[in-house]
Amino acid sequence: MKITYFGHSAFLVQSENFNALVDPFLTGNSHTSVTLKDLKDITHIFITHGHSDHIGDAEAIAKKCNSLIICNFEISNYLSRKNLRTHAMHIGGRRKFDFGIVKMTPALHGSGIPTDDGMVEGGLPGGFIIEIDGKKLYHAGDTGLSMEMKLLERENIDVALLPIGGNFTMDIRDAVLGVDFIKPRIVIPMHYKTFDVIDADPEEFKKQVKEVEVNILSPGETFEF
Ligand code: NI
Ligand code: MN
């Protein structure tokens, strides 16, 4: 599995015949210069929750690439009305797809979808475990620290993508405890520095995590595992 970071919580996840985006926030994301026209053949788009910095450019990308959007039932309902291809899942649900196995995990957060006509109900926020060829990637979405993370230890996560920015999600102090709960092989921090209120230092996070390898990705950087 190969992942490329676009800043914030946006990642490209690739494997054979699998070219997926998670939380594709590109327009308005000052940490990436990647735009819609740079993206092609996106097979799948995962959306953790309804906030605009996570749904991001999903609609435009899915329209362009005919991608399958995997998200919770409520966001799936909202997007399918726009004639997009969606697959609805929900918290705790696991499903085998042709590319691998996906499990939706809980998150402590909100999931309203901001629109021009006000906030639309976006169900519950979540995260995803994406398993391909025995390798497991966990994208936590936006979440506070939760005891549910203790259960993830049993999933044997290879790479965990965890928010560290604080204010809307776990800060460094809580994310360090989250790593101890999840016990992944490698942790990659996300959701920091993109906005003034989430100005956390990933080097400080790295210093505080003791037993797990921390890999700080710069926007545009790729990591294979
Ligand atoms: Ni959010
Ligand atoms: Mn967010």
PDB file of C-alpha atoms and ligand atoms in Angstrom:
ATOM      1  CA  MET A   1       0.000   0.000   0.000  1.00  0.00           C
ATOM      2  CA  LYS A   2       1.221   3.467  -0.880  1.00  0.00           C
ATOM      3  CA  ILE A   3      -0.030   6.693   0.679  1.00  0.00           C
ATOM      4  CA  THR A   4       0.585  10.288  -0.397  1.00  0.00           C
ATOM      5  CA  TYR A   5      -0.223  13.213   1.904  1.00  0.00           C
ATOM      6  CA  PHE A   6      -1.927  16.376   0.633  1.00  0.00           C
ATOM      7  CA  GLY A   7      -1.909  18.181   3.977  1.00  0.00           C
ATOM      8  CA  HIS A   8      -4.777  18.415   6.501  1.00  0.00           C
ATOM      9  CA  SER A   9      -6.508  14.984   6.490  1.00  0.00           C
ATOM     10  CA  ALA A  10      -6.285  14.377   2.756  1.00  0.00           C
ATOM     11  CA  PHE A  11      -4.458  11.285   1.515  1.00  0.00           C
ATOM     12  CA  LEU A  12      -4.125   9.400  -1.735  1.00  0.00           C
ATOM     13  CA  VAL A  13      -4.103   5.651  -1.006  1.00  0.00           C
ATOM     14  CA  GLN A  14      -2.886   3.364  -3.758  1.00  0.00           C
ATOM     15  CA  SER A  15      -2.590  -0.315  -4.432  1.00  0.00           C
ATOM     16  CA  GLU A  16      -2.987  -2.414  -7.550  1.00  0.00           C
ATOM     17  CA  ASN A  17      -6.130  -1.219  -9.394  1.00  0.00           C
ATOM     18  CA  PHE A  18      -6.986   0.957  -6.377  1.00  0.00           C
ATOM     19  CA  ASN A  19      -6.480   4.698  -6.538  1.00  0.00           C
ATOM     20  CA  ALA A  20      -8.395   6.202  -3.645  1.00  0.00           C
ATOM     21  CA  LEU A  21      -8.650   9.535  -1.875  1.00  0.00           C
ATOM     22  CA  VAL A  22      -9.562   9.954   1.769  1.00  0.00           C
ATOM     23  CA  ASP A  23     -11.099  13.315   2.812  1.00  0.00           C
ATOM     24  CA  PRO A  24     -10.085  15.113  -0.429  1.00  0.00           C
ATOM     25  CA  PHE A  25      -9.892  18.714   0.817  1.00  0.00           C
ATOM     26  CA  LEU A  26      -7.895  20.435  -1.940  1.00  0.00           C
ATOM     27  CA  THR A  27      -9.643  23.714  -2.802  1.00  0.00           C
ATOM     28  CA  GLY A  28      -8.929  26.047   0.131  1.00  0.00           C
ATOM     29  CA  ASN A  29      -6.207  23.771   1.518  1.00  0.00           C
ATOM     30  CA  SER A  30      -3.123  25.987   1.665  1.00  0.00           C
ATOM     31  CA  HIS A  31      -0.866  22.945   2.213  1.00  0.00           C
ATOM     32  CA  THR A  32      -1.348  21.477  -1.236  1.00  0.00           C
ATOM     33  CA  SER A  33      -1.074  22.738  -4.786  1.00  0.00           C
ATOM     34  CA  VAL A  34      -2.790  19.619  -6.137  1.00  0.00           C
ATOM     35  CA  THR A  35      -6.005  20.517  -7.949  1.00  0.00           C
ATOM     36  CA  LEU A  36      -8.812  18.661  -9.635  1.00  0.00           C
ATOM     37  CA  LYS A  37      -7.048  18.632 -12.993  1.00  0.00           C
ATOM     38  CA  ASP A  38      -4.024  16.823 -11.492  1.00  0.00           C
ATOM     39  CA  LEU A  39      -6.215  13.914 -10.435  1.00  0.00           C
ATOM     40  CA  LYS A  40      -7.225  11.151 -12.764  1.00  0.00           C
ATOM     41  CA  ASP A  41      -8.620   7.637 -12.455  1.00  0.00           C
ATOM     42  CA  ILE A  42      -9.628   8.051  -8.827  1.00  0.00           C
ATOM     43  CA  THR A  43     -11.471   4.772  -8.226  1.00  0.00           C
ATOM     44  CA  HIS A  44     -12.753   5.443  -4.698  1.00  0.00           C
ATOM     45  CA  ILE A  45     -13.290   8.385  -2.337  1.00  0.00           C
ATOM     46  CA  PHE A  46     -13.646   7.848   1.406  1.00  0.00           C
ATOM     47  CA  ILE A  47     -15.362  10.589   3.433  1.00  0.00           C
ATOM     48  CA  THR A  48     -15.047  10.417   7.228  1.00  0.00           C
ATOM     49  CA  HIS A  49     -17.673  13.095   8.026  1.00  0.00           C
ATOM     50  CA  GLY A  50     -19.695  15.946   6.563  1.00  0.00           C
ATOM     51  CA  HIS A  51     -17.493  18.949   7.361  1.00  0.00           C
ATOM     52  CA  SER A  52     -16.258  20.930   4.374  1.00  0.00           C
ATOM     53  CA  ASP A  53     -12.563  20.344   5.142  1.00  0.00           C
ATOM     54  CA  HIS A  54     -13.247  16.595   4.683  1.00  0.00           C
ATOM     55  CA  ILE A  55     -15.933  16.316   1.977  1.00  0.00           C
ATOM     56  CA  GLY A  56     -13.760  18.880   0.222  1.00  0.00           C
ATOM     57  CA  ASP A  57     -13.690  18.371  -3.539  1.00  0.00           C
ATOM     58  CA  ALA A  58     -15.264  14.908  -3.386  1.00  0.00           C
ATOM     59  CA  GLU A  59     -18.239  15.874  -5.521  1.00  0.00           C
ATOM     60  CA  ALA A  60     -16.186  17.346  -8.373  1.00  0.00           C
ATOM     61  CA  ILE A  61     -13.629  14.516  -8.326  1.00  0.00           C
ATOM     62  CA  ALA A  62     -16.318  11.829  -8.285  1.00  0.00           C
ATOM     63  CA  LYS A  63     -18.086  13.525 -11.202  1.00  0.00           C
ATOM     64  CA  LYS A  64     -14.862  13.703 -13.182  1.00  0.00           C
ATOM     65  CA  CYS A  65     -13.604  10.166 -12.429  1.00  0.00           C
ATOM     66  CA  ASN A  66     -16.885   8.314 -11.783  1.00  0.00           C
ATOM     67  CA  SER A  67     -15.380   7.289  -8.422  1.00  0.00           C
ATOM     68  CA  LEU A  68     -17.307   5.229  -5.871  1.00  0.00           C
ATOM     69  CA  ILE A  69     -17.774   7.272  -2.685  1.00  0.00           C
ATOM     70  CA  ILE A  70     -17.631   5.252   0.541  1.00  0.00           C
ATOM     71  CA  CYS A  71     -19.118   7.071   3.543  1.00  0.00           C
ATOM     72  CA  ASN A  72     -21.814   6.881   6.196  1.00  0.00           C
ATOM     73  CA  PHE A  73     -25.464   6.339   5.245  1.00  0.00           C
ATOM     74  CA  GLU A  74     -26.534   9.974   5.651  1.00  0.00           C
ATOM     75  CA  ILE A  75     -23.733  11.468   3.548  1.00  0.00           C
ATOM     76  CA  SER A  76     -24.280   8.693   0.998  1.00  0.00           C
ATOM     77  CA  ASN A  77     -27.953   9.664   0.803  1.00  0.00           C
ATOM     78  CA  TYR A  78     -27.039  13.344   0.361  1.00  0.00           C
ATOM     79  CA  LEU A  79     -24.469  12.652  -2.385  1.00  0.00           C
ATOM     80  CA  SER A  80     -26.485  10.029  -4.259  1.00  0.00           C
ATOM     81  CA  ARG A  81     -29.166  12.700  -4.822  1.00  0.00           C
ATOM     82  CA  LYS A  82     -26.507  14.514  -6.833  1.00  0.00           C
ATOM     83  CA  ASN A  83     -26.252  11.454  -9.068  1.00  0.00           C
ATOM     84  CA  LEU A  84     -22.931  10.315  -7.605  1.00  0.00           C
ATOM     85  CA  ARG A  85     -22.072   6.650  -7.034  1.00  0.00           C
ATOM     86  CA  THR A  86     -21.970   5.910  -3.328  1.00  0.00           C
ATOM     87  CA  HIS A  87     -21.622   2.957  -0.996  1.00  0.00           C
ATOM     88  CA  ALA A  88     -23.159   3.540   2.429  1.00  0.00           C
ATOM     89  CA  MET A  89     -21.598   2.011   5.519  1.00  0.00           C
ATOM     90  CA  HIS A  90     -21.895   2.776   9.189  1.00  0.00           C
ATOM     91  CA  ILE A  91     -19.986   2.715  12.457  1.00  0.00           C
ATOM     92  CA  GLY A  92     -18.660  -0.742  13.286  1.00  0.00           C
ATOM     93  CA  GLY A  93     -19.575  -2.136   9.890  1.00  0.00           C
ATOM     94  CA  ARG A  94     -17.025  -4.163   7.978  1.00  0.00           C
ATOM     95  CA  ARG A  95     -17.275  -5.097   4.302  1.00  0.00           C
ATOM     96  CA  LYS A  96     -15.257  -6.888   1.699  1.00  0.00           C
ATOM     97  CA  PHE A  97     -14.808  -4.945  -1.542  1.00  0.00           C
ATOM     98  CA  ASP A  98     -12.972  -6.113  -4.653  1.00  0.00           C
ATOM     99  CA  PHE A  99      -9.848  -4.172  -3.548  1.00  0.00           C
ATOM    100  CA  GLY A 100      -9.846  -5.241   0.125  1.00  0.00           C
ATOM    101  CA  ILE A 101     -11.745  -4.947   3.404  1.00  0.00           C
ATOM    102  CA  VAL A 102     -13.109  -1.721   4.899  1.00  0.00           C
ATOM    103  CA  LYS A 103     -14.299  -1.178   8.445  1.00  0.00           C
ATOM    104  CA  MET A 104     -15.903   2.044   9.654  1.00  0.00           C
ATOM    105  CA  THR A 105     -14.755   3.129  13.077  1.00  0.00           C
ATOM    106  CA  PRO A 106     -16.348   5.571  15.543  1.00  0.00           C
ATOM    107  CA  ALA A 107     -15.169   9.148  16.030  1.00  0.00           C
ATOM    108  CA  LEU A 108     -16.060  11.735  18.664  1.00  0.00           C
ATOM    109  CA  HIS A 109     -16.973  14.733  16.538  1.00  0.00           C
ATOM    110  CA  GLY A 110     -19.787  16.256  14.424  1.00  0.00           C
ATOM    111  CA  SER A 111     -20.788  15.475  10.851  1.00  0.00           C
ATOM    112  CA  GLY A 112     -23.185  18.208   9.658  1.00  0.00           C
ATOM    113  CA  ILE A 113     -22.843  19.094   5.982  1.00  0.00           C
ATOM    114  CA  PRO A 114     -22.646  22.854   5.469  1.00  0.00           C
ATOM    115  CA  THR A 115     -24.550  23.917   2.320  1.00  0.00           C
ATOM    116  CA  ASP A 116     -25.811  27.203   0.860  1.00  0.00           C
ATOM    117  CA  ASP A 117     -29.206  26.346   2.328  1.00  0.00           C
ATOM    118  CA  GLY A 118     -27.865  25.713   5.833  1.00  0.00           C
ATOM    119  CA  MET A 119     -26.567  22.662   7.640  1.00  0.00           C
ATOM    120  CA  VAL A 120     -27.687  19.284   6.327  1.00  0.00           C
ATOM    121  CA  GLU A 121     -27.810  16.242   8.629  1.00  0.00           C
ATOM    122  CA  GLY A 122     -24.644  14.215   7.997  1.00  0.00           C
ATOM    123  CA  GLY A 123     -25.135  11.321  10.418  1.00  0.00           C
ATOM    124  CA  LEU A 124     -22.308  10.308  12.716  1.00  0.00           C
ATOM    125  CA  PRO A 125     -18.625  11.006  12.086  1.00  0.00           C
ATOM    126  CA  GLY A 126     -16.266   8.076  11.662  1.00  0.00           C
ATOM    127  CA  GLY A 127     -12.934   6.802  10.506  1.00  0.00           C
ATOM    128  CA  PHE A 128     -11.870   3.925   8.253  1.00  0.00           C
ATOM    129  CA  ILE A 129      -9.692   0.871   8.494  1.00  0.00           C
ATOM    130  CA  ILE A 130      -8.665  -0.049   4.953  1.00  0.00           C
ATOM    131  CA  GLU A 131      -7.101  -3.498   4.650  1.00  0.00           C
ATOM    132  CA  ILE A 132      -5.395  -4.538   1.432  1.00  0.00           C
ATOM    133  CA  ASP A 133      -3.221  -7.662   1.048  1.00  0.00           C
ATOM    134  CA  GLY A 134      -2.979  -8.056   4.819  1.00  0.00           C
ATOM    135  CA  LYS A 135      -1.799  -4.455   5.387  1.00  0.00           C
ATOM    136  CA  LYS A 136      -3.994  -2.224   7.517  1.00  0.00           C
ATOM    137  CA  LEU A 137      -4.315   1.535   7.298  1.00  0.00           C
ATOM    138  CA  TYR A 138      -6.405   3.422   9.860  1.00  0.00           C
ATOM    139  CA  HIS A 139      -7.624   6.954   9.069  1.00  0.00           C
ATOM    140  CA  ALA A 140      -9.165   8.293  12.281  1.00  0.00           C
ATOM    141  CA  GLY A 141     -11.072  11.192  10.705  1.00  0.00           C
ATOM    142  CA  ASP A 142     -11.666  14.084  13.101  1.00  0.00           C
ATOM    143  CA  THR A 143     -11.984  12.752  16.626  1.00  0.00           C
ATOM    144  CA  GLY A 144     -11.342  13.392  20.267  1.00  0.00           C
ATOM    145  CA  LEU A 145      -9.552  10.767  22.305  1.00  0.00           C
ATOM    146  CA  SER A 146     -11.892   7.874  23.052  1.00  0.00           C
ATOM    147  CA  MET A 147     -11.857   4.562  24.861  1.00  0.00           C
ATOM    148  CA  GLU A 148     -13.026   3.021  21.562  1.00  0.00           C
ATOM    149  CA  MET A 149      -9.423   3.410  20.407  1.00  0.00           C
ATOM    150  CA  LYS A 150      -8.457   0.767  22.947  1.00  0.00           C
ATOM    151  CA  LEU A 151     -10.440  -1.744  20.844  1.00  0.00           C
ATOM    152  CA  LEU A 152      -8.372  -0.873  17.784  1.00  0.00           C
ATOM    153  CA  GLU A 153      -5.349  -2.494  19.400  1.00  0.00           C
ATOM    154  CA  ARG A 154      -6.926  -5.822  18.396  1.00  0.00           C
ATOM    155  CA  GLU A 155      -7.047  -4.780  14.736  1.00  0.00           C
ATOM    156  CA  ASN A 156      -3.215  -4.856  14.479  1.00  0.00           C
ATOM    157  CA  ILE A 157      -3.023  -1.581  12.571  1.00  0.00           C
ATOM    158  CA  ASP A 158       0.126  -1.088  10.474  1.00  0.00           C
ATOM    159  CA  VAL A 159      -0.215   2.646   9.864  1.00  0.00           C
ATOM    160  CA  ALA A 160      -2.464   4.985  11.860  1.00  0.00           C
ATOM    161  CA  LEU A 161      -3.280   8.495  10.625  1.00  0.00           C
ATOM    162  CA  LEU A 162      -4.214  10.531  13.712  1.00  0.00           C
ATOM    163  CA  PRO A 163      -5.276  14.166  14.157  1.00  0.00           C
ATOM    164  CA  ILE A 164      -3.066  16.152  16.538  1.00  0.00           C
ATOM    165  CA  GLY A 165      -4.164  19.763  15.974  1.00  0.00           C
ATOM    166  CA  GLY A 166      -6.430  20.222  19.002  1.00  0.00           C
ATOM    167  CA  ASN A 167      -9.440  22.575  19.168  1.00  0.00           C
ATOM    168  CA  PHE A 168     -11.648  20.365  16.916  1.00  0.00           C
ATOM    169  CA  THR A 169      -9.860  17.065  17.591  1.00  0.00           C
ATOM    170  CA  MET A 170      -7.273  15.441  19.845  1.00  0.00           C
ATOM    171  CA  ASP A 171      -4.299  17.634  20.640  1.00  0.00           C
ATOM    172  CA  ILE A 172      -0.765  16.254  20.956  1.00  0.00           C
ATOM    173  CA  ARG A 173      -1.224  15.211  24.578  1.00  0.00           C
ATOM    174  CA  ASP A 174      -4.370  13.199  23.804  1.00  0.00           C
ATOM    175  CA  ALA A 175      -3.051  11.831  20.508  1.00  0.00           C
ATOM    176  CA  VAL A 176      -0.012  10.433  22.371  1.00  0.00           C
ATOM    177  CA  LEU A 177      -2.423   8.527  24.616  1.00  0.00           C
ATOM    178  CA  GLY A 178      -4.396   7.479  21.521  1.00  0.00           C
ATOM    179  CA  VAL A 179      -1.237   5.926  20.070  1.00  0.00           C
ATOM    180  CA  ASP A 180      -0.767   3.997  23.309  1.00  0.00           C
ATOM    181  CA  PHE A 181      -4.364   2.699  23.010  1.00  0.00           C
ATOM    182  CA  ILE A 182      -4.143   1.725  19.331  1.00  0.00           C
ATOM    183  CA  LYS A 183      -0.539   0.454  19.289  1.00  0.00           C
ATOM    184  CA  PRO A 184      -0.029   0.748  15.526  1.00  0.00           C
ATOM    185  CA  ARG A 185       3.299  -0.124  13.930  1.00  0.00           C
ATOM    186  CA  ILE A 186       3.682   3.415  12.574  1.00  0.00           C
ATOM    187  CA  VAL A 187       1.769   6.631  13.267  1.00  0.00           C
ATOM    188  CA  ILE A 188       1.463   9.611  10.932  1.00  0.00           C
ATOM    189  CA  PRO A 189       0.097  12.877  12.377  1.00  0.00           C
ATOM    190  CA  MET A 190      -2.518  14.889  10.428  1.00  0.00           C
ATOM    191  CA  HIS A 191      -5.019  17.752  10.813  1.00  0.00           C
ATOM    192  CA  TYR A 192      -2.515  20.349  12.037  1.00  0.00           C
ATOM    193  CA  LYS A 193      -1.259  23.793  10.952  1.00  0.00           C
ATOM    194  CA  THR A 194      -3.805  24.140   8.110  1.00  0.00           C
ATOM    195  CA  PHE A 195      -5.792  26.643  10.208  1.00  0.00           C
ATOM    196  CA  ASP A 196      -4.523  29.001  12.926  1.00  0.00           C
ATOM    197  CA  VAL A 197      -6.528  27.226  15.637  1.00  0.00           C
ATOM    198  CA  ILE A 198      -4.880  23.850  14.913  1.00  0.00           C
ATOM    199  CA  ASP A 199      -1.293  25.060  15.005  1.00  0.00           C
ATOM    200  CA  ALA A 200       0.386  21.981  16.554  1.00  0.00           C
ATOM    201  CA  ASP A 201       4.027  20.983  16.057  1.00  0.00           C
ATOM    202  CA  PRO A 202       4.351  17.415  14.676  1.00  0.00           C
ATOM    203  CA  GLU A 203       7.985  17.277  15.921  1.00  0.00           C
ATOM    204  CA  GLU A 204       6.672  17.759  19.467  1.00  0.00           C
ATOM    205  CA  PHE A 205       4.248  14.862  18.884  1.00  0.00           C
ATOM    206  CA  LYS A 206       7.141  12.725  17.625  1.00  0.00           C
ATOM    207  CA  LYS A 207       9.174  13.558  20.717  1.00  0.00           C
ATOM    208  CA  GLN A 208       6.362  12.533  23.054  1.00  0.00           C
ATOM    209  CA  VAL A 209       5.480   9.197  21.398  1.00  0.00           C
ATOM    210  CA  LYS A 210       7.807   6.631  22.938  1.00  0.00           C
ATOM    211  CA  GLU A 211       7.085   3.094  21.752  1.00  0.00           C
ATOM    212  CA  VAL A 212       5.804   3.636  18.210  1.00  0.00           C
ATOM    213  CA  GLU A 213       7.550   4.944  15.096  1.00  0.00           C
ATOM    214  CA  VAL A 214       6.304   8.406  14.110  1.00  0.00           C
ATOM    215  CA  ASN A 215       6.559   9.355  10.458  1.00  0.00           C
ATOM    216  CA  ILE A 216       5.902  13.019   9.707  1.00  0.00           C
ATOM    217  CA  LEU A 217       4.867  13.440   6.079  1.00  0.00           C
ATOM    218  CA  SER A 218       5.299  16.730   4.265  1.00  0.00           C
ATOM    219  CA  PRO A 219       2.524  17.577   1.817  1.00  0.00           C
ATOM    220  CA  GLY A 220       3.268  15.766  -1.452  1.00  0.00           C
ATOM    221  CA  GLU A 221       5.355  13.101   0.281  1.00  0.00           C
ATOM    222  CA  THR A 222       4.661   9.425  -0.375  1.00  0.00           C
ATOM    223  CA  PHE A 223       5.116   6.539   2.048  1.00  0.00           C
ATOM    224  CA  GLU A 224       4.949   2.856   1.166  1.00  0.00           C
ATOM    225  CA  PHE A 225       4.356  -0.003   3.591  1.00  0.00           C
TER     226      PHE A 225
HETATM  227 NI    NI B   1     -14.501  18.012  11.235  1.00  0.00          NI
HETATM  228 MN    MN B   2     -11.628  18.819  10.186  1.00  0.00          MN
END
